[in-house]
PDB file of C-alpha atoms in Angstrom:
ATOM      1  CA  UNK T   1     -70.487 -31.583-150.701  1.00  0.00           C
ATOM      2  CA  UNK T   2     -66.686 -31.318-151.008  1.00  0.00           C
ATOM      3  CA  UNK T   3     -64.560 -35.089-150.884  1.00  0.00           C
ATOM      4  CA  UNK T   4     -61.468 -36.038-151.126  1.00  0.00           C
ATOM      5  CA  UNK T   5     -61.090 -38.480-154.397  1.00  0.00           C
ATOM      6  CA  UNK T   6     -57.776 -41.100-155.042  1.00  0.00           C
ATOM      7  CA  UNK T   7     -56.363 -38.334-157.350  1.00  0.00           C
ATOM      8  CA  UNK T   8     -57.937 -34.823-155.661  1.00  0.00           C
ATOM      9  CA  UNK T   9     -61.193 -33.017-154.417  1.00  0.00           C
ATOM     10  CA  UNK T  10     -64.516 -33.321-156.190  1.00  0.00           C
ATOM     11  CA  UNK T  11     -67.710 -31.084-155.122  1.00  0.00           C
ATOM     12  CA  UNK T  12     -71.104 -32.712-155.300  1.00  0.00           C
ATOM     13  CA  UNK T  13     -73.671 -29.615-155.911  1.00  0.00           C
ATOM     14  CA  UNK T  14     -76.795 -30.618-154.202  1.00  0.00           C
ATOM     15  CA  UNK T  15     -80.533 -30.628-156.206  1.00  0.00           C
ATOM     16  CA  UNK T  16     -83.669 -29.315-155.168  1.00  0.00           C
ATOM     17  CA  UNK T  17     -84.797 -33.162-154.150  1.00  0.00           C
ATOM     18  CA  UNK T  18     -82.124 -33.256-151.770  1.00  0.00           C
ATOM     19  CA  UNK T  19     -80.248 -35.763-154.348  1.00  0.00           C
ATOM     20  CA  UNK T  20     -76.520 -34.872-155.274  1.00  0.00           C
ATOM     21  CA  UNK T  21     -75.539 -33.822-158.728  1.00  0.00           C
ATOM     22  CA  UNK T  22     -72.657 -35.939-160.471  1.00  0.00           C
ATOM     23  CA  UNK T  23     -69.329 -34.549-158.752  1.00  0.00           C
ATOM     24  CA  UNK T  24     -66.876 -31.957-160.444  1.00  0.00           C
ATOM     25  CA  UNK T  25     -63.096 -32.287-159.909  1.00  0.00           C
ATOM     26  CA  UNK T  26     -61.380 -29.235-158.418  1.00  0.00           C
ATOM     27  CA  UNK T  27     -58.151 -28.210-160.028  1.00  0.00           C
ATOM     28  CA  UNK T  28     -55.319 -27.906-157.795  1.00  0.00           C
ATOM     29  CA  UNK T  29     -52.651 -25.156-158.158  1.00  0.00           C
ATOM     30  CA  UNK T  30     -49.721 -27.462-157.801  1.00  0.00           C
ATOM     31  CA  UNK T  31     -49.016 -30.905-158.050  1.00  0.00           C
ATOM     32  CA  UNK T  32     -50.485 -33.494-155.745  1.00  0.00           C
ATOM     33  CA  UNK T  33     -50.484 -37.351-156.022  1.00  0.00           C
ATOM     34  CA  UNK T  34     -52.631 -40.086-154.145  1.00  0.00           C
ATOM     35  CA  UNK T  35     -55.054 -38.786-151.440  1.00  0.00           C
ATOM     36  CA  UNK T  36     -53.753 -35.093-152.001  1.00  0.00           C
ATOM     37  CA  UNK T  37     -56.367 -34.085-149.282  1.00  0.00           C
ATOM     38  CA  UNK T  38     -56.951 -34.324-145.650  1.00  0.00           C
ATOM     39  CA  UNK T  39     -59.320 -33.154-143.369  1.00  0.00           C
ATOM     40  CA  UNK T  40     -60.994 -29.625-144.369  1.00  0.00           C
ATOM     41  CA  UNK T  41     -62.967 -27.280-143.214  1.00  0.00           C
ATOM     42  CA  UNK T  42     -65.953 -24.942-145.019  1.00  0.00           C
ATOM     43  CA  UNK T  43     -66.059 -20.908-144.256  1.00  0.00           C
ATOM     44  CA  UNK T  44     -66.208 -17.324-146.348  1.00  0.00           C
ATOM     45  CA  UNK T  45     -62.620 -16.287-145.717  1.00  0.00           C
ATOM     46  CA  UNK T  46     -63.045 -13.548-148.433  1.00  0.00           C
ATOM     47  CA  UNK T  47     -66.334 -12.343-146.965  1.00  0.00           C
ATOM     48  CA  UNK T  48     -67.984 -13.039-150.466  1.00  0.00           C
ATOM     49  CA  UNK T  49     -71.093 -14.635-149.446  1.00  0.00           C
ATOM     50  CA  UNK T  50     -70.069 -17.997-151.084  1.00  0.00           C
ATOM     51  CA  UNK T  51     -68.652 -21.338-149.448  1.00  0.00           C
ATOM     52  CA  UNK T  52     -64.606 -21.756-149.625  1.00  0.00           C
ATOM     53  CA  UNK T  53     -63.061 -24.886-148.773  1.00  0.00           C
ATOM     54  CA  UNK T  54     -59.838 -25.414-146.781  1.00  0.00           C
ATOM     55  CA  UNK T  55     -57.914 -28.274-146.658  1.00  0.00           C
ATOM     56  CA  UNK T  56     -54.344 -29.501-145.210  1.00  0.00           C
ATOM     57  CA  UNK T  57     -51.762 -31.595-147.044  1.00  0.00           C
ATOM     58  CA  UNK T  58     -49.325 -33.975-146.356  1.00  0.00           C
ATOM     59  CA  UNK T  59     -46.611 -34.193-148.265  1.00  0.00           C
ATOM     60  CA  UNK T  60     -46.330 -38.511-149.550  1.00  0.00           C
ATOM     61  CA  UNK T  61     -42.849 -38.427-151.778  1.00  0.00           C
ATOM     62  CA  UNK T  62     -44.023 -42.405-152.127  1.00  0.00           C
ATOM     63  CA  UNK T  63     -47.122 -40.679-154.188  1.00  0.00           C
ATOM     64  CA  UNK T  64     -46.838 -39.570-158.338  1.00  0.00           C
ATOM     65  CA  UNK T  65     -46.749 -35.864-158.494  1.00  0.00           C
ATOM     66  CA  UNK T  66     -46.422 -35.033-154.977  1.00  0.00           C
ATOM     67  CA  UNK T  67     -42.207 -35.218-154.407  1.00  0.00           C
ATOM     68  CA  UNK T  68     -41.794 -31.300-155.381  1.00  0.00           C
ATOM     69  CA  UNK T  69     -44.783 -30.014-153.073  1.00  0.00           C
ATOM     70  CA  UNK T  70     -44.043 -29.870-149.645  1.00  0.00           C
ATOM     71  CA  UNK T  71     -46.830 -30.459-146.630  1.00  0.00           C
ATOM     72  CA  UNK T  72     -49.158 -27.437-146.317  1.00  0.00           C
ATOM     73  CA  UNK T  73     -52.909 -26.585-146.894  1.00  0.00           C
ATOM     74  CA  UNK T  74     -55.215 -25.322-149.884  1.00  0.00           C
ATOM     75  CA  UNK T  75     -57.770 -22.598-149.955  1.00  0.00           C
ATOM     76  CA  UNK T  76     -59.945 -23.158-152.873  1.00  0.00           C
ATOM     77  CA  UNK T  77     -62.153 -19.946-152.891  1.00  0.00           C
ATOM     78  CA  UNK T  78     -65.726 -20.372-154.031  1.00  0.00           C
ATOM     79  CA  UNK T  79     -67.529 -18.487-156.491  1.00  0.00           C
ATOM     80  CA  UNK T  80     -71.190 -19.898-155.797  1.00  0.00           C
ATOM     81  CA  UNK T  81     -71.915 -22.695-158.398  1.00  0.00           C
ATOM     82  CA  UNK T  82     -69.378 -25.106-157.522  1.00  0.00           C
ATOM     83  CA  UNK T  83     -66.412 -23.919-159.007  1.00  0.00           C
ATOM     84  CA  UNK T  84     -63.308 -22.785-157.398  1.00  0.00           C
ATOM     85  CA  UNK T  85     -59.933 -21.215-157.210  1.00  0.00           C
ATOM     86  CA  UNK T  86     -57.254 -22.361-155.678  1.00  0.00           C
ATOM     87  CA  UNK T  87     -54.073 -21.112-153.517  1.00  0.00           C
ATOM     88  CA  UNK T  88     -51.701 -23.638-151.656  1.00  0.00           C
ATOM     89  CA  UNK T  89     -49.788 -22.034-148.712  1.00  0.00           C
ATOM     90  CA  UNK T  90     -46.410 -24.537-147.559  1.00  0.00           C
ATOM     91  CA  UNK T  91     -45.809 -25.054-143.788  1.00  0.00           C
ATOM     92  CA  UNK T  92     -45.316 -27.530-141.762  1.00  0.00           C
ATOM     93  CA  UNK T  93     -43.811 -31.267-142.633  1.00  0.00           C
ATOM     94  CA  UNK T  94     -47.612 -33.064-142.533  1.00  0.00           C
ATOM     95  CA  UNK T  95     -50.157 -31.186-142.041  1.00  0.00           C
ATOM     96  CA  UNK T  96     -53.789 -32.877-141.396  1.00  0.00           C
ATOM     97  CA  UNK T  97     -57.072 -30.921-139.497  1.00  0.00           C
ATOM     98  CA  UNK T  98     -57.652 -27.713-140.337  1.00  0.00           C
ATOM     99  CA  UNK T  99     -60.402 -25.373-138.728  1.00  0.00           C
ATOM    100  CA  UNK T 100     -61.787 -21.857-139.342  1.00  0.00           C
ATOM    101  CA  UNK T 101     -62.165 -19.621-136.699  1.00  0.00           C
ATOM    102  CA  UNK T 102     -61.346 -15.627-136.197  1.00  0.00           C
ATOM    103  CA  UNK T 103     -58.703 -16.637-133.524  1.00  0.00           C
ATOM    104  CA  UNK T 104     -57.146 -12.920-133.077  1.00  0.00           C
ATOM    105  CA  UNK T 105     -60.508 -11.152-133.132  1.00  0.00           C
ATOM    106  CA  UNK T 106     -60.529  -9.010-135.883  1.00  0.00           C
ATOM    107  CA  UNK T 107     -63.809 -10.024-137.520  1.00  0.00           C
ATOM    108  CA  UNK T 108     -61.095 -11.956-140.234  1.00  0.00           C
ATOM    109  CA  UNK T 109     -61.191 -15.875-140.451  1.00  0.00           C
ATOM    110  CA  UNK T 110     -58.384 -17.571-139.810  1.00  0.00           C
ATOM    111  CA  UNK T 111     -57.166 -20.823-140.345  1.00  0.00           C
ATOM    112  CA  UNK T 112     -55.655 -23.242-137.332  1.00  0.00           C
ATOM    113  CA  UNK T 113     -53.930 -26.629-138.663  1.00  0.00           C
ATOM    114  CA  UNK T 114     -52.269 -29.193-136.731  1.00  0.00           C
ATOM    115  CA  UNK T 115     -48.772 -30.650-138.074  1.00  0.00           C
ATOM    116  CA  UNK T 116     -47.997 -34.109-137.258  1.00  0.00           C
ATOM    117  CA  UNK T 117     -44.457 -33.516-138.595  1.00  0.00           C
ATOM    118  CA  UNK T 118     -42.160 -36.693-139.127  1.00  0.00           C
ATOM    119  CA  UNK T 119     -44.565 -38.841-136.796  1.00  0.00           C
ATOM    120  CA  UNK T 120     -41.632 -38.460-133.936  1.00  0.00           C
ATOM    121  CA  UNK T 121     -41.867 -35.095-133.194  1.00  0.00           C
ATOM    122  CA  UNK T 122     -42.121 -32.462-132.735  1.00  0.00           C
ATOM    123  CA  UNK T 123     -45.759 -32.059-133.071  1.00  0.00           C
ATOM    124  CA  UNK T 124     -47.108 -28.374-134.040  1.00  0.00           C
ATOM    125  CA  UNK T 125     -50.459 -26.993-134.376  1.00  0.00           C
ATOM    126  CA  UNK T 126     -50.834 -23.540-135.869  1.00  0.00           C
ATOM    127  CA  UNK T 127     -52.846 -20.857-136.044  1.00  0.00           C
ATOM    128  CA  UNK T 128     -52.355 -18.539-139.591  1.00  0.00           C
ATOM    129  CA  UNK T 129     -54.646 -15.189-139.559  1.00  0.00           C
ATOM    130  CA  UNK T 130     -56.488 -14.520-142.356  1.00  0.00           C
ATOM    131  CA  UNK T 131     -56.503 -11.048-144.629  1.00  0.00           C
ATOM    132  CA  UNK T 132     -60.152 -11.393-145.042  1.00  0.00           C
ATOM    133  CA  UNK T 133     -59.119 -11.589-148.767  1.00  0.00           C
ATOM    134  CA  UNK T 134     -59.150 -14.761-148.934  1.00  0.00           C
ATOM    135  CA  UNK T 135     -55.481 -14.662-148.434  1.00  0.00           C
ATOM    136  CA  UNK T 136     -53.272 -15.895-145.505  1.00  0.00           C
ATOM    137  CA  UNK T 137     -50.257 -14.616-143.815  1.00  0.00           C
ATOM    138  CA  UNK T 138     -47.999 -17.776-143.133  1.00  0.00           C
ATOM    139  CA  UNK T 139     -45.483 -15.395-142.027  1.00  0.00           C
ATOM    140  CA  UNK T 140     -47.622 -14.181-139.134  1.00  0.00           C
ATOM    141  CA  UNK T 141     -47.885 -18.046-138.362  1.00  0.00           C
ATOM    142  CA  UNK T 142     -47.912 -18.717-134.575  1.00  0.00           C
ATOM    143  CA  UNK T 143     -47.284 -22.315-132.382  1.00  0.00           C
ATOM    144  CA  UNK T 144     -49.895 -22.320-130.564  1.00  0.00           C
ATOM    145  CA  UNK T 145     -49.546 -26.045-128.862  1.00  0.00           C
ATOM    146  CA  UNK T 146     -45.767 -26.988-129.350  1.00  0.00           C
ATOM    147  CA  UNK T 147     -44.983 -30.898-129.232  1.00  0.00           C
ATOM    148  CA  UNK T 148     -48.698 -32.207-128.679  1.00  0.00           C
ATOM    149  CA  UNK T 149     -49.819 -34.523-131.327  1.00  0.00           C
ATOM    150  CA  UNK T 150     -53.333 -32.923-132.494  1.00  0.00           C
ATOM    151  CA  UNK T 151     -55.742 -35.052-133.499  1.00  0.00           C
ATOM    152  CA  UNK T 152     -58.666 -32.973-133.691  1.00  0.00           C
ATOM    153  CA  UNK T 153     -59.508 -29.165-133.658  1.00  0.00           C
ATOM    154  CA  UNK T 154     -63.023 -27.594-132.260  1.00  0.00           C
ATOM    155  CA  UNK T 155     -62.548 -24.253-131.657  1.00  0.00           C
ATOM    156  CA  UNK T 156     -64.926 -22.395-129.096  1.00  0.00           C
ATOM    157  CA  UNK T 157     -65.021 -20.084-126.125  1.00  0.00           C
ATOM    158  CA  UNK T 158     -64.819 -21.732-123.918  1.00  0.00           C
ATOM    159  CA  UNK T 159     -63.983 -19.265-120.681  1.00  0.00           C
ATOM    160  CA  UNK T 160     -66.323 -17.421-121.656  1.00  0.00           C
ATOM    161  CA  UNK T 161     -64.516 -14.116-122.868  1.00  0.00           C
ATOM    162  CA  UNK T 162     -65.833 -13.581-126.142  1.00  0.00           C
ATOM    163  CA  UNK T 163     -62.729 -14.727-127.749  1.00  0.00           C
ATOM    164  CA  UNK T 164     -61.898 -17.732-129.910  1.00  0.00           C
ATOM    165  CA  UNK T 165     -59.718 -20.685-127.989  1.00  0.00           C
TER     166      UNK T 165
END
């Protein structure tokens, strides 16, 4: 189990009993102050067989640590006994959910966030393919909703095509 902590991300290994080992912090790759964390999501992104986590970030320049790293998210890639390795990937002004779904169909994970920007607008929500790497191409970043607050993100077909919406 991966939670967000006062000062990071911790992940709870679980035992045989069902019972929870003690939690390990995650090291971040940059700096991050209070609640550096929002809302993740789990999914192989570098087709590896193990578990790696994805979370957004919101930049909080009223937090320790945090005033030189902008909003973005993390991808903390797993290597199957709890540890991982992290990447953080800037975009946005405050970015919250994030989801995991191949969105351009080509058998890659990618990553959709939303972006609540400066609370006024304009609202953003994002999709960013994934290399299957474990890498992401910000650059390729699309709007997918422009200027509708997103407050949640399930991703399904739901026309019935196939295809990821």
């Amino acid at each position: 189990m991966a939670f967000s902590t006062d000062d990071g991300m911790s992940v709870a290994l679980a035992n045989a009993d069902g019972t929870l080992q003690t939690p390990v912090p995650v090291t971040f790759p940059v700096a991050v102050g209070c609640t550096p964390v929002n809302y993740g999501t789990v999914g192989d992104v570098n087709h590896d067989g193990f578990a790696d986590v994805i979370t957004g970030y919101a930049k909080n320049p009223n937090c320790g640590g945090s005033s030189d790293t902008p909003s973005g998210f993390f991808v903390f890639l797993g290597d199957g006994t709890g540890h991982f390795r992290g990447t953080f990937y800037p975009l946005g002004l405050e970015d919250y959910f994030v989801k995991l779904a191949d969105f351009n169909n080509d058998g890659k994970l990618d990553v959709a966030i939303s972006d609540l920007g400066d609370g006024t607008g304009p609202y953003n929500f994002y999709t960013v393919p994934g290399n299957g790497d474990g890498t992401l191409n910000t650059a390729a970043a699309e709007v997918a909703v422009d200027d509708q607050l997103v407050s949640g993100i399930v991703p399904g077909d739901y026309n019935g095509d196939g295809k990821q919406d």
